[in-house]
Amino acid sequence: MREQVDGSAKGPGGAWFHVTDATVYYDHPVHAMAEHTLNIDLADPSRGPGARVAVELTRESATQLVAAIQAALASAPEGM
């Protein structure tokens, strides 16, 4: 699943860059020690392949992250 996003990510070398695309899928990981993972890629394709941050999370970790994101958003004052 690919979504347009608007945010920033810290990439290799510690430099921040704008991200415009998020790709989320469940598949075999490249690096994580798990059979399958939820994979999230945040990127700005207009800046080339170096403007990308990738995350591979176990099912349990991904579920906990979703809950944490929902709790953080729910606790923020409206309009903030």
JSON list of C-alpha atoms in Angstrom, two decimals:
[
{"chain": "A", "resi": 1, "resn": "MET", "atom": "CA", "xyz": [0.00, 0.00, 0.00]},
{"chain": "A", "resi": 2, "resn": "ARG", "atom": "CA", "xyz": [1.41, 3.36, -1.00]},
{"chain": "A", "resi": 3, "resn": "GLU", "atom": "CA", "xyz": [0.28, 6.63, 0.57]},
{"chain": "A", "resi": 4, "resn": "GLN", "atom": "CA", "xyz": [1.29, 10.24, 0.08]},
{"chain": "A", "resi": 5, "resn": "VAL", "atom": "CA", "xyz": [2.62, 11.76, 3.31]},
{"chain": "A", "resi": 6, "resn": "ASP", "atom": "CA", "xyz": [4.05, 15.08, 4.42]},
{"chain": "A", "resi": 7, "resn": "GLY", "atom": "CA", "xyz": [6.84, 14.93, 6.97]},
{"chain": "A", "resi": 8, "resn": "SER", "atom": "CA", "xyz": [10.56, 14.60, 7.63]},
{"chain": "A", "resi": 9, "resn": "ALA", "atom": "CA", "xyz": [12.92, 11.70, 8.24]},
{"chain": "A", "resi": 10, "resn": "LYS", "atom": "CA", "xyz": [16.52, 11.45, 9.38]},
{"chain": "A", "resi": 11, "resn": "GLY", "atom": "CA", "xyz": [18.51, 9.49, 6.83]},
{"chain": "A", "resi": 12, "resn": "PRO", "atom": "CA", "xyz": [21.97, 8.02, 6.52]},
{"chain": "A", "resi": 13, "resn": "GLY", "atom": "CA", "xyz": [24.63, 10.39, 7.77]},
{"chain": "A", "resi": 14, "resn": "GLY", "atom": "CA", "xyz": [22.18, 12.13, 10.12]},
{"chain": "A", "resi": 15, "resn": "ALA", "atom": "CA", "xyz": [20.74, 14.57, 7.58]},
{"chain": "A", "resi": 16, "resn": "TRP", "atom": "CA", "xyz": [17.01, 15.35, 7.69]},
{"chain": "A", "resi": 17, "resn": "PHE", "atom": "CA", "xyz": [15.00, 15.28, 4.45]},
{"chain": "A", "resi": 18, "resn": "HIS", "atom": "CA", "xyz": [11.39, 15.78, 3.43]},
{"chain": "A", "resi": 19, "resn": "VAL", "atom": "CA", "xyz": [9.33, 12.60, 2.90]},
{"chain": "A", "resi": 20, "resn": "THR", "atom": "CA", "xyz": [6.43, 12.47, 0.46]},
{"chain": "A", "resi": 21, "resn": "ASP", "atom": "CA", "xyz": [5.73, 8.74, 0.11]},
{"chain": "A", "resi": 22, "resn": "ALA", "atom": "CA", "xyz": [5.03, 5.91, 2.54]},
{"chain": "A", "resi": 23, "resn": "THR", "atom": "CA", "xyz": [4.93, 2.31, 1.40]},
{"chain": "A", "resi": 24, "resn": "VAL", "atom": "CA", "xyz": [3.61, -0.27, 3.86]},
{"chain": "A", "resi": 25, "resn": "TYR", "atom": "CA", "xyz": [3.56, -4.03, 3.21]},
{"chain": "A", "resi": 26, "resn": "TYR", "atom": "CA", "xyz": [3.81, -7.38, 5.02]},
{"chain": "A", "resi": 27, "resn": "ASP", "atom": "CA", "xyz": [6.47, -9.69, 3.59]},
{"chain": "A", "resi": 28, "resn": "HIS", "atom": "CA", "xyz": [9.81, -11.36, 4.20]},
{"chain": "A", "resi": 29, "resn": "PRO", "atom": "CA", "xyz": [12.28, -8.91, 5.76]},
{"chain": "A", "resi": 30, "resn": "VAL", "atom": "CA", "xyz": [15.65, -8.04, 4.31]},
{"chain": "A", "resi": 31, "resn": "HIS", "atom": "CA", "xyz": [17.44, -7.64, 7.63]},
{"chain": "A", "resi": 32, "resn": "ALA", "atom": "CA", "xyz": [15.16, -8.34, 10.64]},
{"chain": "A", "resi": 33, "resn": "MET", "atom": "CA", "xyz": [15.43, -11.75, 12.25]},
{"chain": "A", "resi": 34, "resn": "ALA", "atom": "CA", "xyz": [11.83, -12.82, 11.65]},
{"chain": "A", "resi": 35, "resn": "GLU", "atom": "CA", "xyz": [9.96, -14.96, 9.15]},
{"chain": "A", "resi": 36, "resn": "HIS", "atom": "CA", "xyz": [7.73, -12.04, 8.09]},
{"chain": "A", "resi": 37, "resn": "THR", "atom": "CA", "xyz": [7.59, -8.38, 9.06]},
{"chain": "A", "resi": 38, "resn": "LEU", "atom": "CA", "xyz": [5.54, -5.26, 8.52]},
{"chain": "A", "resi": 39, "resn": "ASN", "atom": "CA", "xyz": [7.79, -3.15, 6.32]},
{"chain": "A", "resi": 40, "resn": "ILE", "atom": "CA", "xyz": [7.51, 0.64, 6.18]},
{"chain": "A", "resi": 41, "resn": "ASP", "atom": "CA", "xyz": [9.47, 2.74, 3.68]},
{"chain": "A", "resi": 42, "resn": "LEU", "atom": "CA", "xyz": [9.39, 6.54, 3.98]},
{"chain": "A", "resi": 43, "resn": "ALA", "atom": "CA", "xyz": [10.89, 8.32, 0.99]},
{"chain": "A", "resi": 44, "resn": "ASP", "atom": "CA", "xyz": [11.12, 11.31, -1.30]},
{"chain": "A", "resi": 45, "resn": "PRO", "atom": "CA", "xyz": [11.50, 9.66, -4.72]},
{"chain": "A", "resi": 46, "resn": "SER", "atom": "CA", "xyz": [12.35, 12.98, -6.36]},
{"chain": "A", "resi": 47, "resn": "ARG", "atom": "CA", "xyz": [15.65, 12.98, -4.40]},
{"chain": "A", "resi": 48, "resn": "GLY", "atom": "CA", "xyz": [16.74, 9.52, -5.53]},
{"chain": "A", "resi": 49, "resn": "PRO", "atom": "CA", "xyz": [17.24, 6.23, -3.67]},
{"chain": "A", "resi": 50, "resn": "GLY", "atom": "CA", "xyz": [19.29, 7.80, -0.86]},
{"chain": "A", "resi": 51, "resn": "ALA", "atom": "CA", "xyz": [16.27, 9.74, 0.43]},
{"chain": "A", "resi": 52, "resn": "ARG", "atom": "CA", "xyz": [14.68, 6.71, 2.06]},
{"chain": "A", "resi": 53, "resn": "VAL", "atom": "CA", "xyz": [14.22, 5.29, 5.55]},
{"chain": "A", "resi": 54, "resn": "ALA", "atom": "CA", "xyz": [13.10, 1.67, 5.92]},
{"chain": "A", "resi": 55, "resn": "VAL", "atom": "CA", "xyz": [11.72, -0.13, 8.98]},
{"chain": "A", "resi": 56, "resn": "GLU", "atom": "CA", "xyz": [10.99, -3.86, 9.43]},
{"chain": "A", "resi": 57, "resn": "LEU", "atom": "CA", "xyz": [8.81, -4.66, 12.46]},
{"chain": "A", "resi": 58, "resn": "THR", "atom": "CA", "xyz": [7.53, -7.94, 13.84]},
{"chain": "A", "resi": 59, "resn": "ARG", "atom": "CA", "xyz": [3.74, -8.26, 13.93]},
{"chain": "A", "resi": 60, "resn": "GLU", "atom": "CA", "xyz": [3.76, -7.69, 17.70]},
{"chain": "A", "resi": 61, "resn": "SER", "atom": "CA", "xyz": [5.95, -4.59, 17.46]},
{"chain": "A", "resi": 62, "resn": "ALA", "atom": "CA", "xyz": [3.86, -3.15, 14.62]},
{"chain": "A", "resi": 63, "resn": "THR", "atom": "CA", "xyz": [0.66, -3.66, 16.62]},
{"chain": "A", "resi": 64, "resn": "GLN", "atom": "CA", "xyz": [2.21, -1.91, 19.64]},
{"chain": "A", "resi": 65, "resn": "LEU", "atom": "CA", "xyz": [3.39, 0.95, 17.43]},
{"chain": "A", "resi": 66, "resn": "VAL", "atom": "CA", "xyz": [-0.10, 1.44, 15.96]},
{"chain": "A", "resi": 67, "resn": "ALA", "atom": "CA", "xyz": [-1.55, 1.62, 19.49]},
{"chain": "A", "resi": 68, "resn": "ALA", "atom": "CA", "xyz": [1.13, 4.10, 20.58]},
{"chain": "A", "resi": 69, "resn": "ILE", "atom": "CA", "xyz": [0.50, 6.32, 17.55]},
{"chain": "A", "resi": 70, "resn": "GLN", "atom": "CA", "xyz": [-3.26, 6.29, 18.18]},
{"chain": "A", "resi": 71, "resn": "ALA", "atom": "CA", "xyz": [-2.73, 7.14, 21.88]},
{"chain": "A", "resi": 72, "resn": "ALA", "atom": "CA", "xyz": [-0.36, 10.02, 21.05]},
{"chain": "A", "resi": 73, "resn": "LEU", "atom": "CA", "xyz": [-2.77, 11.48, 18.51]},
{"chain": "A", "resi": 74, "resn": "ALA", "atom": "CA", "xyz": [-5.72, 11.11, 20.91]},
{"chain": "A", "resi": 75, "resn": "SER", "atom": "CA", "xyz": [-3.82, 12.96, 23.66]},
{"chain": "A", "resi": 76, "resn": "ALA", "atom": "CA", "xyz": [-2.92, 15.95, 21.49]},
{"chain": "A", "resi": 77, "resn": "PRO", "atom": "CA", "xyz": [-5.21, 18.99, 21.80]},
{"chain": "A", "resi": 78, "resn": "GLU", "atom": "CA", "xyz": [-7.46, 19.55, 18.76]},
{"chain": "A", "resi": 79, "resn": "GLY", "atom": "CA", "xyz": [-5.86, 21.88, 16.24]},
{"chain": "A", "resi": 80, "resn": "MET", "atom": "CA", "xyz": [-2.36, 21.41, 17.58]}
]
